[in-house]
mmCIF file with all atom_site columns, C-alpha atoms in Angstrom:
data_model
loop_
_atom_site.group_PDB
_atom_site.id
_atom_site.type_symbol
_atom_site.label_atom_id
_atom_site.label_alt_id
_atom_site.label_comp_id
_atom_site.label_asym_id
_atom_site.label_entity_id
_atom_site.label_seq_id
_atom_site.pdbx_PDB_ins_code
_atom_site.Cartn_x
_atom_site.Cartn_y
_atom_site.Cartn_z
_atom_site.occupancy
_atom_site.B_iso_or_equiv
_atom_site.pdbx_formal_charge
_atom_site.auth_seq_id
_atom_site.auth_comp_id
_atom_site.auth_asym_id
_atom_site.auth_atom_id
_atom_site.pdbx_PDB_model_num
ATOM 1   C CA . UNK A 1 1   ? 75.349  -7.954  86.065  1.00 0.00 ? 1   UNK A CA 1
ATOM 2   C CA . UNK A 1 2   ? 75.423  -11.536 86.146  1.00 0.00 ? 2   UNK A CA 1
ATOM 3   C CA . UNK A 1 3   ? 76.187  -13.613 89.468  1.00 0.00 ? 3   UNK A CA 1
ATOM 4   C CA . UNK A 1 4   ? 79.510  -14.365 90.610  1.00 0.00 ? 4   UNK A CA 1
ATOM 5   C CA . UNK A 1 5   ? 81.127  -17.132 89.748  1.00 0.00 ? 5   UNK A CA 1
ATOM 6   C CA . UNK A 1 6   ? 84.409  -17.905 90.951  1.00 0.00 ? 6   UNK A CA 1
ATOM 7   C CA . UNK A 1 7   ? 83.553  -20.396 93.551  1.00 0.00 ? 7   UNK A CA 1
ATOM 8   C CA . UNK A 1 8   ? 82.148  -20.791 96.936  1.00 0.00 ? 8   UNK A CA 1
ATOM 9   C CA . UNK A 1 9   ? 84.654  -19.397 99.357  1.00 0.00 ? 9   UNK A CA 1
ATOM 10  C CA . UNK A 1 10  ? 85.724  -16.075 97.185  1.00 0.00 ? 10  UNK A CA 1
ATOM 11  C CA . UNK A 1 11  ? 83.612  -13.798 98.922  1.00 0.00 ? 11  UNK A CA 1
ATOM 12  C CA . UNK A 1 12  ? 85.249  -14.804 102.025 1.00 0.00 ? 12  UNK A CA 1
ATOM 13  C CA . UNK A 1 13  ? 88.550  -14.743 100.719 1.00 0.00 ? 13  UNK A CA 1
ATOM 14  C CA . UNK A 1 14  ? 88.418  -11.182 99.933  1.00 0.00 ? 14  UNK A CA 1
ATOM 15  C CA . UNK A 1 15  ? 88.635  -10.160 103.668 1.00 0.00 ? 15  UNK A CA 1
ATOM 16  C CA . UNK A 1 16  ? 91.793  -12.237 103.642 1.00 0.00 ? 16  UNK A CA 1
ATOM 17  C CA . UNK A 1 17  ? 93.761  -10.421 101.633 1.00 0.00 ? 17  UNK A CA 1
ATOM 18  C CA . UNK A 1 18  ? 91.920  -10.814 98.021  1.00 0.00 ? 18  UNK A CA 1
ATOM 19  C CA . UNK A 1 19  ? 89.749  -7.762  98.072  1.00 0.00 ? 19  UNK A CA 1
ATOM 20  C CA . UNK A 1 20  ? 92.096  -5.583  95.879  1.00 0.00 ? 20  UNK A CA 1
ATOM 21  C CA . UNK A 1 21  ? 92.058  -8.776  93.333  1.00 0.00 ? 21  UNK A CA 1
ATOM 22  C CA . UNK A 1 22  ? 88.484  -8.980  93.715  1.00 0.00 ? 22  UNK A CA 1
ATOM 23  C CA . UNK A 1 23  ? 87.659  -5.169  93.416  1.00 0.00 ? 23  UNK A CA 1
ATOM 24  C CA . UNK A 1 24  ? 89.437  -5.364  89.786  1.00 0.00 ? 24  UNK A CA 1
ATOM 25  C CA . UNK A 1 25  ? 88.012  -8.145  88.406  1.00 0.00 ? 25  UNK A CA 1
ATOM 26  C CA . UNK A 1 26  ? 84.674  -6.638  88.904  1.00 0.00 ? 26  UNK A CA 1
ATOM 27  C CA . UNK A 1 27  ? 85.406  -3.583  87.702  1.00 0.00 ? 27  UNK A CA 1
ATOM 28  C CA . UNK A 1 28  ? 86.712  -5.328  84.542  1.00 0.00 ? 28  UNK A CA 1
ATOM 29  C CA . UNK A 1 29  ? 82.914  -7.161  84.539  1.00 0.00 ? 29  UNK A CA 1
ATOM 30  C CA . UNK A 1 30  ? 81.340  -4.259  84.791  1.00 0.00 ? 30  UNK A CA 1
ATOM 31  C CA . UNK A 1 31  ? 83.169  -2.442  82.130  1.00 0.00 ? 31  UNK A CA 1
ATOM 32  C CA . UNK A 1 32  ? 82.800  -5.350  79.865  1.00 0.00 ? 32  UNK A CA 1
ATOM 33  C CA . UNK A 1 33  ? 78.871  -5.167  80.192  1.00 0.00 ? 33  UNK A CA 1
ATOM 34  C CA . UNK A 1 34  ? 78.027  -1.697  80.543  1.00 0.00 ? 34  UNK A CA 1
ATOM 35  C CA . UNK A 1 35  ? 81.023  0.025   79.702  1.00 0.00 ? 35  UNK A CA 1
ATOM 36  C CA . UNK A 1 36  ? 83.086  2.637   81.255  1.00 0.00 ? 36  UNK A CA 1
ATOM 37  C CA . UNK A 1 37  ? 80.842  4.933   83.198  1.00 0.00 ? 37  UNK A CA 1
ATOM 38  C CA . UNK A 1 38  ? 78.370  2.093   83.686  1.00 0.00 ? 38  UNK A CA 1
ATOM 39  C CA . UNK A 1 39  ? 78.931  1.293   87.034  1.00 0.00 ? 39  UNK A CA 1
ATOM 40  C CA . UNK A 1 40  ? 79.625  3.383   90.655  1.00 0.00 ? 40  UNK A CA 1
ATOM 41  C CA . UNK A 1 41  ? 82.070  1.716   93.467  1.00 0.00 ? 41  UNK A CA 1
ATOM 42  C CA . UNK A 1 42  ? 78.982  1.100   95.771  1.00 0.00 ? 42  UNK A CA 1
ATOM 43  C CA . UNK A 1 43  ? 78.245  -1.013  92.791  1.00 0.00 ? 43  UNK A CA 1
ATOM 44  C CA . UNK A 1 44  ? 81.382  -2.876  92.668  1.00 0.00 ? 44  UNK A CA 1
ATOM 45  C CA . UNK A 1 45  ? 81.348  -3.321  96.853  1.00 0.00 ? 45  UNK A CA 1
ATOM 46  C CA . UNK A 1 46  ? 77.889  -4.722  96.518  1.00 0.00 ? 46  UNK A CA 1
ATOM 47  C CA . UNK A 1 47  ? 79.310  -7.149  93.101  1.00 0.00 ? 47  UNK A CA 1
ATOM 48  C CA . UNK A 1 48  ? 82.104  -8.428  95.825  1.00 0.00 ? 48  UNK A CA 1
ATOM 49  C CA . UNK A 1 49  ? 80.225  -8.376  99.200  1.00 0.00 ? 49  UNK A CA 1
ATOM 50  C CA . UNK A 1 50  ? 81.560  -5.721  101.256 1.00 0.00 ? 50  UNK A CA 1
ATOM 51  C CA . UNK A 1 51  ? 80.983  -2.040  102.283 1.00 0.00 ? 51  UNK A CA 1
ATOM 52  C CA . UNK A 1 52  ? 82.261  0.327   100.247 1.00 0.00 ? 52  UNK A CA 1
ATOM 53  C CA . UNK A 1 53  ? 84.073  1.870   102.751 1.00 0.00 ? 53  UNK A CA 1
ATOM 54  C CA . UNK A 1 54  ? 86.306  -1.209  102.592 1.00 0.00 ? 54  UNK A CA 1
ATOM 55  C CA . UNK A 1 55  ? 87.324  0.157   99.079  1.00 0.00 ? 55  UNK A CA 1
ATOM 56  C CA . UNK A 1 56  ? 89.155  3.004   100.076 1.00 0.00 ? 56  UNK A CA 1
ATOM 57  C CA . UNK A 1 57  ? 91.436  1.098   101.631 1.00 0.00 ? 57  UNK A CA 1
ATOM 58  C CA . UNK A 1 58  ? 92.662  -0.217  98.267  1.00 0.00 ? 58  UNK A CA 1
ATOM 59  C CA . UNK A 1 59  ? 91.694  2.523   96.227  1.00 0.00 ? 59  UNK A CA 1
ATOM 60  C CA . UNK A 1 60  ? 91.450  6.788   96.490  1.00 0.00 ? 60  UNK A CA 1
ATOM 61  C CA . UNK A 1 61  ? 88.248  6.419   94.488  1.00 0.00 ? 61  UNK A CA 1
ATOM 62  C CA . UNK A 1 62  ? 86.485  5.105   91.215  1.00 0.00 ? 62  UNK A CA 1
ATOM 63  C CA . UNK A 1 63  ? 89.083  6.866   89.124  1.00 0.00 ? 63  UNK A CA 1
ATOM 64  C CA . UNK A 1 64  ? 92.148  4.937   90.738  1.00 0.00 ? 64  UNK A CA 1
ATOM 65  C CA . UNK A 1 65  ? 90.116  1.963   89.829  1.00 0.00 ? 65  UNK A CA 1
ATOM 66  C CA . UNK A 1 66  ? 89.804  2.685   86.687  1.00 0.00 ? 66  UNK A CA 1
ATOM 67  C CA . UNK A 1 67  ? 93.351  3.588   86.004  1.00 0.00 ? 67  UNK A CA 1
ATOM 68  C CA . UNK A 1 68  ? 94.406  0.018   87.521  1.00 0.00 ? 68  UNK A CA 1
ATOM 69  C CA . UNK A 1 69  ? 92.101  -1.714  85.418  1.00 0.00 ? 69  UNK A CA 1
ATOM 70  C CA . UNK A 1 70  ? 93.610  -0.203  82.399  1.00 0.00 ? 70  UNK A CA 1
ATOM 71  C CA . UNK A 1 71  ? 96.702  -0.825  83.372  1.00 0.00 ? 71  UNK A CA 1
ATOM 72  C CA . UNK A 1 72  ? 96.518  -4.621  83.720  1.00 0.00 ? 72  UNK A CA 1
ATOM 73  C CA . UNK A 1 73  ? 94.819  -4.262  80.412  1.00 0.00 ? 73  UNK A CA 1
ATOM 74  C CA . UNK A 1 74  ? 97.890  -2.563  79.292  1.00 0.00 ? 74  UNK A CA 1
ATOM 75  C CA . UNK A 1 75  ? 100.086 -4.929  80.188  1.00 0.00 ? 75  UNK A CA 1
ATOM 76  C CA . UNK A 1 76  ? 98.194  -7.675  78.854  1.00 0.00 ? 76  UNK A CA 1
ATOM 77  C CA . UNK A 1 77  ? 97.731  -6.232  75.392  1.00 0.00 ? 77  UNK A CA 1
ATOM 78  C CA . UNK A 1 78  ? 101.686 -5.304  75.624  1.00 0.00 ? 78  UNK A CA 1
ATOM 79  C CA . UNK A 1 79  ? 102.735 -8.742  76.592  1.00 0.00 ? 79  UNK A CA 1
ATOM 80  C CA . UNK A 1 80  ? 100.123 -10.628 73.538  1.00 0.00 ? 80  UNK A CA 1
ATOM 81  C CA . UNK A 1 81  ? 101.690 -7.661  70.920  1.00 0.00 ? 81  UNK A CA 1
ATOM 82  C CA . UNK A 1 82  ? 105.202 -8.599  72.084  1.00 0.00 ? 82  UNK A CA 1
ATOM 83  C CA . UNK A 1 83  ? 104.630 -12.289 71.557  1.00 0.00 ? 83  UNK A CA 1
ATOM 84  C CA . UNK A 1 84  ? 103.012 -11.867 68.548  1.00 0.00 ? 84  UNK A CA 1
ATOM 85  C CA . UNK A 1 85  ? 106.388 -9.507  67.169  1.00 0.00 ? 85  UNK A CA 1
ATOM 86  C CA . UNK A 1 86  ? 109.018 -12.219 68.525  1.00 0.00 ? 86  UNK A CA 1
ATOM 87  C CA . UNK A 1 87  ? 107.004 -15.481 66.381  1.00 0.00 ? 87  UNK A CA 1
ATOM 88  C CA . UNK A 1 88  ? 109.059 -16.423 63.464  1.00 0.00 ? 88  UNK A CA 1
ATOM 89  C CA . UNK A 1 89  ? 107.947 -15.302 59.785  1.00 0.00 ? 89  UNK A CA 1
ATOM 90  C CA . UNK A 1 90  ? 108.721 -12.161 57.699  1.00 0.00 ? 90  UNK A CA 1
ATOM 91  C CA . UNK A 1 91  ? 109.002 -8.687  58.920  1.00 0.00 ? 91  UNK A CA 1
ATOM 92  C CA . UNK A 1 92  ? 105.961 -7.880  57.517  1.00 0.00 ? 92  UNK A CA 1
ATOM 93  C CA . UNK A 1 93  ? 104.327 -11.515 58.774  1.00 0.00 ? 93  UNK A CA 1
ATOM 94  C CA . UNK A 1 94  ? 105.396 -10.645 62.269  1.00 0.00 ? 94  UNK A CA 1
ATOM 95  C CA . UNK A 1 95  ? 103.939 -7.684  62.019  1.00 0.00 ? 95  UNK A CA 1
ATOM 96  C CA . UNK A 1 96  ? 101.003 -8.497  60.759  1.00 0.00 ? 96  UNK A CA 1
ATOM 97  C CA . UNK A 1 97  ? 100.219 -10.963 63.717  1.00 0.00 ? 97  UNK A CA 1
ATOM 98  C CA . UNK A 1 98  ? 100.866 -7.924  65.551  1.00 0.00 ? 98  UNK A CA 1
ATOM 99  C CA . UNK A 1 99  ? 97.819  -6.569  64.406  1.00 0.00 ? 99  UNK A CA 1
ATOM 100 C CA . UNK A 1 100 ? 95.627  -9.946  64.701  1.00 0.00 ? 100 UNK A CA 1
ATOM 101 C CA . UNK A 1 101 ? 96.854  -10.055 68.466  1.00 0.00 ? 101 UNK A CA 1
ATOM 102 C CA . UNK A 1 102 ? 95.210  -6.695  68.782  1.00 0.00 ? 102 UNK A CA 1
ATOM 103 C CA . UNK A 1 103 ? 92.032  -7.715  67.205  1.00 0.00 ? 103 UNK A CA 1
ATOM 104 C CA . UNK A 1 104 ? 91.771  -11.117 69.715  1.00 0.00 ? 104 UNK A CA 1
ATOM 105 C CA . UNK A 1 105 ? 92.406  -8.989  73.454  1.00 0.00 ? 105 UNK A CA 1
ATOM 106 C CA . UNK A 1 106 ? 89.485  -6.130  71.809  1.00 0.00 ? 106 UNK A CA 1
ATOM 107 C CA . UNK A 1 107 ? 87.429  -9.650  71.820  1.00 0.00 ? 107 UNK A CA 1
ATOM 108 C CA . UNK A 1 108 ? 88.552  -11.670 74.315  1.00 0.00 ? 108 UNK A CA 1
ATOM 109 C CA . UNK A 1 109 ? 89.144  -8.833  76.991  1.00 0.00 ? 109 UNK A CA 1
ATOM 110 C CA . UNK A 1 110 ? 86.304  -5.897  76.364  1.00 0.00 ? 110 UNK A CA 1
ATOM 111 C CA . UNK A 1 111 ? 86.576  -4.658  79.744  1.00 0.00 ? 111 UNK A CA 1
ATOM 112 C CA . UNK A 1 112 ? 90.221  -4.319  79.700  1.00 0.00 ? 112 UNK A CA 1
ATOM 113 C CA . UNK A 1 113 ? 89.942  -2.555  75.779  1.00 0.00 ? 113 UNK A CA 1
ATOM 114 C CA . UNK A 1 114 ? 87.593  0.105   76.646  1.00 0.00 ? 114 UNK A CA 1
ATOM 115 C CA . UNK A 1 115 ? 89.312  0.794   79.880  1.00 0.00 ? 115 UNK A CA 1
ATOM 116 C CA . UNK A 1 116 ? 92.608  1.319   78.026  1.00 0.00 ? 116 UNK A CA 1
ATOM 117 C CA . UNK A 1 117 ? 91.014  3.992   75.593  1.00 0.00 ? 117 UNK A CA 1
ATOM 118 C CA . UNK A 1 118 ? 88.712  5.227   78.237  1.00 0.00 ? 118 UNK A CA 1
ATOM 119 C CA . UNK A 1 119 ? 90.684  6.726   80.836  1.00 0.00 ? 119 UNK A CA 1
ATOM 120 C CA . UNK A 1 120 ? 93.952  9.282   81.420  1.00 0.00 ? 120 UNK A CA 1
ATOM 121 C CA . UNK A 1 121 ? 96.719  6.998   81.266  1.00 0.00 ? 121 UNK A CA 1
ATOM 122 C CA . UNK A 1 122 ? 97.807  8.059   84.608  1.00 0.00 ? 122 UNK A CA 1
ATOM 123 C CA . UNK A 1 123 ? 99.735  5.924   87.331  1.00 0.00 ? 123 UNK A CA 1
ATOM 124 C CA . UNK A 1 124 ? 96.211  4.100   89.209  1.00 0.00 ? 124 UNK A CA 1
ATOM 125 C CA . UNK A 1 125 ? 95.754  5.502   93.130  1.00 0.00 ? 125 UNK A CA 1
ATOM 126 C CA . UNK A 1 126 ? 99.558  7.390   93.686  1.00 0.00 ? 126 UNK A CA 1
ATOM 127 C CA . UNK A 1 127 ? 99.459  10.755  93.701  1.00 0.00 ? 127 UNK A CA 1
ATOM 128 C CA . UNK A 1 128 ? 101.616 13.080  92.755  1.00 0.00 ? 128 UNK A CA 1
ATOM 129 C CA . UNK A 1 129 ? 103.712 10.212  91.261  1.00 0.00 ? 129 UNK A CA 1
ATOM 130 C CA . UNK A 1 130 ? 107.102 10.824  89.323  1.00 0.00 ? 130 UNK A CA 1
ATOM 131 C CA . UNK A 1 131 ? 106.156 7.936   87.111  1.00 0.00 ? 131 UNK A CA 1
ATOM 132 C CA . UNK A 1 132 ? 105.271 9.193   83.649  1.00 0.00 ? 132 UNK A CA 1
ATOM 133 C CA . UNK A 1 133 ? 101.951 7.926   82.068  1.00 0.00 ? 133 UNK A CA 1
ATOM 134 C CA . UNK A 1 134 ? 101.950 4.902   80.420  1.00 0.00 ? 134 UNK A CA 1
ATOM 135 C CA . UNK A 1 135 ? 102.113 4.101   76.854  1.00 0.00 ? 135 UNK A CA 1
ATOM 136 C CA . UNK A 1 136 ? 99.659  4.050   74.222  1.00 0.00 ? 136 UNK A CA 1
ATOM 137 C CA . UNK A 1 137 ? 99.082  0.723   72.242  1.00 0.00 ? 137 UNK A CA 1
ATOM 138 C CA . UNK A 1 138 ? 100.163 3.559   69.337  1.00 0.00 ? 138 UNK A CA 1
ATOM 139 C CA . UNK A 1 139 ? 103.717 3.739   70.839  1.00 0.00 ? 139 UNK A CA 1
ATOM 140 C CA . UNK A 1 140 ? 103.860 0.306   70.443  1.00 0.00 ? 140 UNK A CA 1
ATOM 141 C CA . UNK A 1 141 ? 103.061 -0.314  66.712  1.00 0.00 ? 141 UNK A CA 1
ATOM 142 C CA . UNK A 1 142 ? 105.820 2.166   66.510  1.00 0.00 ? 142 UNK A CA 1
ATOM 143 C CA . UNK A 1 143 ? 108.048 0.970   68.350  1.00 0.00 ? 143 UNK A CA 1
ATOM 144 C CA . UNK A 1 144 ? 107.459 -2.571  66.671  1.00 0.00 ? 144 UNK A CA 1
ATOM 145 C CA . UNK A 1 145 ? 107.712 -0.874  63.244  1.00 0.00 ? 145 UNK A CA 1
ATOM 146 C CA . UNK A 1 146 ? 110.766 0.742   63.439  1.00 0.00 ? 146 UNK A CA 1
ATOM 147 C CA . UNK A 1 147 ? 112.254 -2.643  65.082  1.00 0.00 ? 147 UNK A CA 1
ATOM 148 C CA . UNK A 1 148 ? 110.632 -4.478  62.061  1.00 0.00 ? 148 UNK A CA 1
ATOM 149 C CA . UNK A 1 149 ? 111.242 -2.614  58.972  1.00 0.00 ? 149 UNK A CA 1
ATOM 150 C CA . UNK A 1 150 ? 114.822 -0.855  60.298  1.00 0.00 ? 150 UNK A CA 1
ATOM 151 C CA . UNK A 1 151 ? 114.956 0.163   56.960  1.00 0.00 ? 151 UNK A CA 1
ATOM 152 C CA . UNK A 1 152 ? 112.406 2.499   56.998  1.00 0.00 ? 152 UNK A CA 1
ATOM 153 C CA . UNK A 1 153 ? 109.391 3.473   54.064  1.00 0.00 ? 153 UNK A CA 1
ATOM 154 C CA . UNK A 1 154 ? 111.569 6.197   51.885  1.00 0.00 ? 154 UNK A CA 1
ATOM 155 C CA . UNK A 1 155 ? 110.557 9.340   52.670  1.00 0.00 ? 155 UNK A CA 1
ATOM 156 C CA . UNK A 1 156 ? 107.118 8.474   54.976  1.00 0.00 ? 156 UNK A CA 1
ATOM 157 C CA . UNK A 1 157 ? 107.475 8.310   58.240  1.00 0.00 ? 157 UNK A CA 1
ATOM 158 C CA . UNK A 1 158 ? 106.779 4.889   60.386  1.00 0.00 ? 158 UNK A CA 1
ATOM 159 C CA . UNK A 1 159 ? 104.982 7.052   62.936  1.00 0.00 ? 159 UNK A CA 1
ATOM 160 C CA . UNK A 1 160 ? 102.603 7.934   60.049  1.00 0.00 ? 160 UNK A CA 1
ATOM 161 C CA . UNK A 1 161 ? 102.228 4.544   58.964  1.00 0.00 ? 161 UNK A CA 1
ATOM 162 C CA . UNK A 1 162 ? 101.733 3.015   62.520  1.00 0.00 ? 162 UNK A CA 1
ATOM 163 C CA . UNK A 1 163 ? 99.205  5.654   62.783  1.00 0.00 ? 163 UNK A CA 1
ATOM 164 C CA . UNK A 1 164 ? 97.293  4.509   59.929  1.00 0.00 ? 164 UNK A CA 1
ATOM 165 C CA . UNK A 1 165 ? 97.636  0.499   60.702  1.00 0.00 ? 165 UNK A CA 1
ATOM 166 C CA . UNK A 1 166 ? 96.476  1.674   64.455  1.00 0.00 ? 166 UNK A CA 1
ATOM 167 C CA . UNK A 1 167 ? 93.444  3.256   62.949  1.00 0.00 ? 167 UNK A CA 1
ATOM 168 C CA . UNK A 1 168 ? 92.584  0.371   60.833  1.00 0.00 ? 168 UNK A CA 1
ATOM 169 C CA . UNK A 1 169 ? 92.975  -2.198  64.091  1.00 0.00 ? 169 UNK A CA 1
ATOM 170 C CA . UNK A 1 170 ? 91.250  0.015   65.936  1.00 0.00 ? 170 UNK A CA 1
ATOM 171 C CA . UNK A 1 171 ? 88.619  0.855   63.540  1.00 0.00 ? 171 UNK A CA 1
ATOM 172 C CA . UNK A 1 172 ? 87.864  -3.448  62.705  1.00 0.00 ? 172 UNK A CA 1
ATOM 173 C CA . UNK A 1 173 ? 87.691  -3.890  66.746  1.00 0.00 ? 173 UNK A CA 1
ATOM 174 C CA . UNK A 1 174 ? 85.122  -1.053  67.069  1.00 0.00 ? 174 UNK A CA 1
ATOM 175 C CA . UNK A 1 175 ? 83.135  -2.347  64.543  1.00 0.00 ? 175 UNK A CA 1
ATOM 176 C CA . UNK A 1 176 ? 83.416  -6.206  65.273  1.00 0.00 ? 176 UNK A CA 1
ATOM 177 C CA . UNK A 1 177 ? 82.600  -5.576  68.737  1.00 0.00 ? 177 UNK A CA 1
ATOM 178 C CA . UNK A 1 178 ? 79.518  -3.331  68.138  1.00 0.00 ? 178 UNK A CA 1
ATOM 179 C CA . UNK A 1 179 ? 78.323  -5.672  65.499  1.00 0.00 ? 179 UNK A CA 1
ATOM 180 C CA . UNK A 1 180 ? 78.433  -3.230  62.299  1.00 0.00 ? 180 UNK A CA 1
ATOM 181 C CA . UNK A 1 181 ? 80.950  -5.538  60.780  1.00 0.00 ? 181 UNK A CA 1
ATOM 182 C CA . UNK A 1 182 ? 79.322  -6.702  57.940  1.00 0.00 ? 182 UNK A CA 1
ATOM 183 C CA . UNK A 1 183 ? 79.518  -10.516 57.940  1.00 0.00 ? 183 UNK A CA 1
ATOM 184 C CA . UNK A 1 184 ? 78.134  -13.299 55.979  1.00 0.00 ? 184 UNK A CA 1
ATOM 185 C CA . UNK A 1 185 ? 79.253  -15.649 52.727  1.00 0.00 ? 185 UNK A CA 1
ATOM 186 C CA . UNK A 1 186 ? 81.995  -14.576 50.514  1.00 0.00 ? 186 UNK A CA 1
ATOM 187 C CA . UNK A 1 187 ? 82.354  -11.218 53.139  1.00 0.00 ? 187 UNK A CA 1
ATOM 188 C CA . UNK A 1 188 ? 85.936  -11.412 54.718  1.00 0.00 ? 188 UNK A CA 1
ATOM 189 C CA . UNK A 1 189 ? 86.442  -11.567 58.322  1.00 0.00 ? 189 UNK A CA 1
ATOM 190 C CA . UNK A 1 190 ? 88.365  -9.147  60.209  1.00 0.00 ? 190 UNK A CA 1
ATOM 191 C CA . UNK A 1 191 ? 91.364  -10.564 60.861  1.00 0.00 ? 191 UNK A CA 1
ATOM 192 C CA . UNK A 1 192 ? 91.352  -11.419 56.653  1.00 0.00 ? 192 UNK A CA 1
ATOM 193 C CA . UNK A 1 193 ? 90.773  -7.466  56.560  1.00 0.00 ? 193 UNK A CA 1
ATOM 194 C CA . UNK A 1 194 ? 93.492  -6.678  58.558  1.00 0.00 ? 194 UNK A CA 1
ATOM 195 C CA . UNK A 1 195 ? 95.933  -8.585  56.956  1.00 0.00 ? 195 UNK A CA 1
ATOM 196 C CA . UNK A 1 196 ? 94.897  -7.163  53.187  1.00 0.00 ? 196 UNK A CA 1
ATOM 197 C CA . UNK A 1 197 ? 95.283  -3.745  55.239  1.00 0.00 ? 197 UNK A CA 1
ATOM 198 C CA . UNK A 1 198 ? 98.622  -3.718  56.821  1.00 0.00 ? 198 UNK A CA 1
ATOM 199 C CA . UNK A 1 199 ? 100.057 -4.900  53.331  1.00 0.00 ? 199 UNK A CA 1
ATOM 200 C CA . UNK A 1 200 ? 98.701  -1.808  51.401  1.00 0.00 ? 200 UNK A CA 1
ATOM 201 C CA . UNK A 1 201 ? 99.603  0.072   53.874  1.00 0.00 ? 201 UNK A CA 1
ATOM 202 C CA . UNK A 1 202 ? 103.037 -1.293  54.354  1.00 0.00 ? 202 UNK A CA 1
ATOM 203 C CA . UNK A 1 203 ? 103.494 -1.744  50.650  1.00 0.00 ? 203 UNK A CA 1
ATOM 204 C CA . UNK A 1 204 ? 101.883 1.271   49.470  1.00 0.00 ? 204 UNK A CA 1
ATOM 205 C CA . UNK A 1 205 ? 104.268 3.385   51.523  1.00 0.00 ? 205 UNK A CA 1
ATOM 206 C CA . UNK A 1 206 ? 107.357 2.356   50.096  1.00 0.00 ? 206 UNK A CA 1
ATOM 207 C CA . UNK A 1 207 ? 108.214 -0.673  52.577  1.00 0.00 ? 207 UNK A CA 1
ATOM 208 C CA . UNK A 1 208 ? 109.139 -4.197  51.245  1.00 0.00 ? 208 UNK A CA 1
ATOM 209 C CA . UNK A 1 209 ? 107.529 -6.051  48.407  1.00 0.00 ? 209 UNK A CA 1
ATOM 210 C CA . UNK A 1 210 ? 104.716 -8.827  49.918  1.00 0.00 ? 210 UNK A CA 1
ATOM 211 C CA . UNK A 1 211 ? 106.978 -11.332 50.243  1.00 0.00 ? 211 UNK A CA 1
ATOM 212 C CA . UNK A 1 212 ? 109.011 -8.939  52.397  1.00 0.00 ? 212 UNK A CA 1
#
């Protein structure tokens, strides 16, 4: 794990009211690097500078911490796929960007992206909670394609078209990330991928022409 970096006075600052902040952001690190089940909490109190006794009071255990991780991820992904849906272009433009948003937070935030496929989906550190899980990146491509394309694709259903743009998001970030996309002159980029994707897809299942 590399050093810490956020400045002089942060690992005093997390006896002052920062250590839940502080316990996160590491956890996010160490995701990033050495994914999920890469690191322990003695690891994370040792990344941050205090006992890990002191974690407890923030956190039930390594799985809480994991949850909340997730779910800022969550949230960040959500906010990025909303902004993305409300730009101005097309249906099937918006959309599309949709998509490309997904493929920047798998780059930009790795830690956050494995956490969100990597654990239960489960309200982080409450127990017994009434609160349902949360969402799946899935409910929101079909939430966003029903919004979109009201209209619908004939007789295929948008869940089964979500589905497949999911897969092919999913699929690009997977590879990108673990460097098996192929890459080089002439060889379109990911986010070129994507977009030739989601119009087949959309397209080929009875939705609107490409100009759509």
């Amino acid at each position: 794990m590399r050093p810490w970096r956020e400045g002089p006075d942060d690992r005093r600052n997390y006896h002052h009211g920062n250590l839940k902040e502080a316990l996160i952001e590491a956890a996010r690190r160490f995701i990033a690097e050495r994914g999920v089940g890469g690191f322990t909490l003695v690891d994370a109190a040792r990344l941050v500078g205090v006992t890990p006794a002191a974690l407890y009071r923030h956190f039930r255990g390594r799985e809480a911490l994991l949850e909340e991780v997730a779910g800022r991820g969550f949230t960040d992904l959500a906010e990025r796929l909303a902004r993305a849906l409300a730009a101005r272009g097309t249906p099937l433009e918006r959309f599309t960007r949709m998509g490309e948003a997904y493929l920047a937070f798998a780059e930009e935030e790795p830690g956050y992206y494995a956490a969100i496929f990597e654990t239960r989906g489960l309200p982080a550190g409450v127990p017994n909670s009434e609160a349902g899980p949360r969402p799946s990146p899935f409910d929101l491509l079909v939430d966003a394609l029903q919004a979109t394309f009201p209209d619908g694709f004939g007789g295929v259903a948008p869940r089964f078209v979500a589905l497949e743009v999911w897969a092919l998001s999913h699929g690009l970030a997977t590879l990108a990330a673990s460097g098996h996309l192929p890459r080089g002159p002439g060889v379109p980029d990911k986010y070129e991928l994507l977009r030739a994707g989601v119009l087949a897809l959309v397209h080929g299942a009875g939705g609107p022409s490409p100009r759509a």
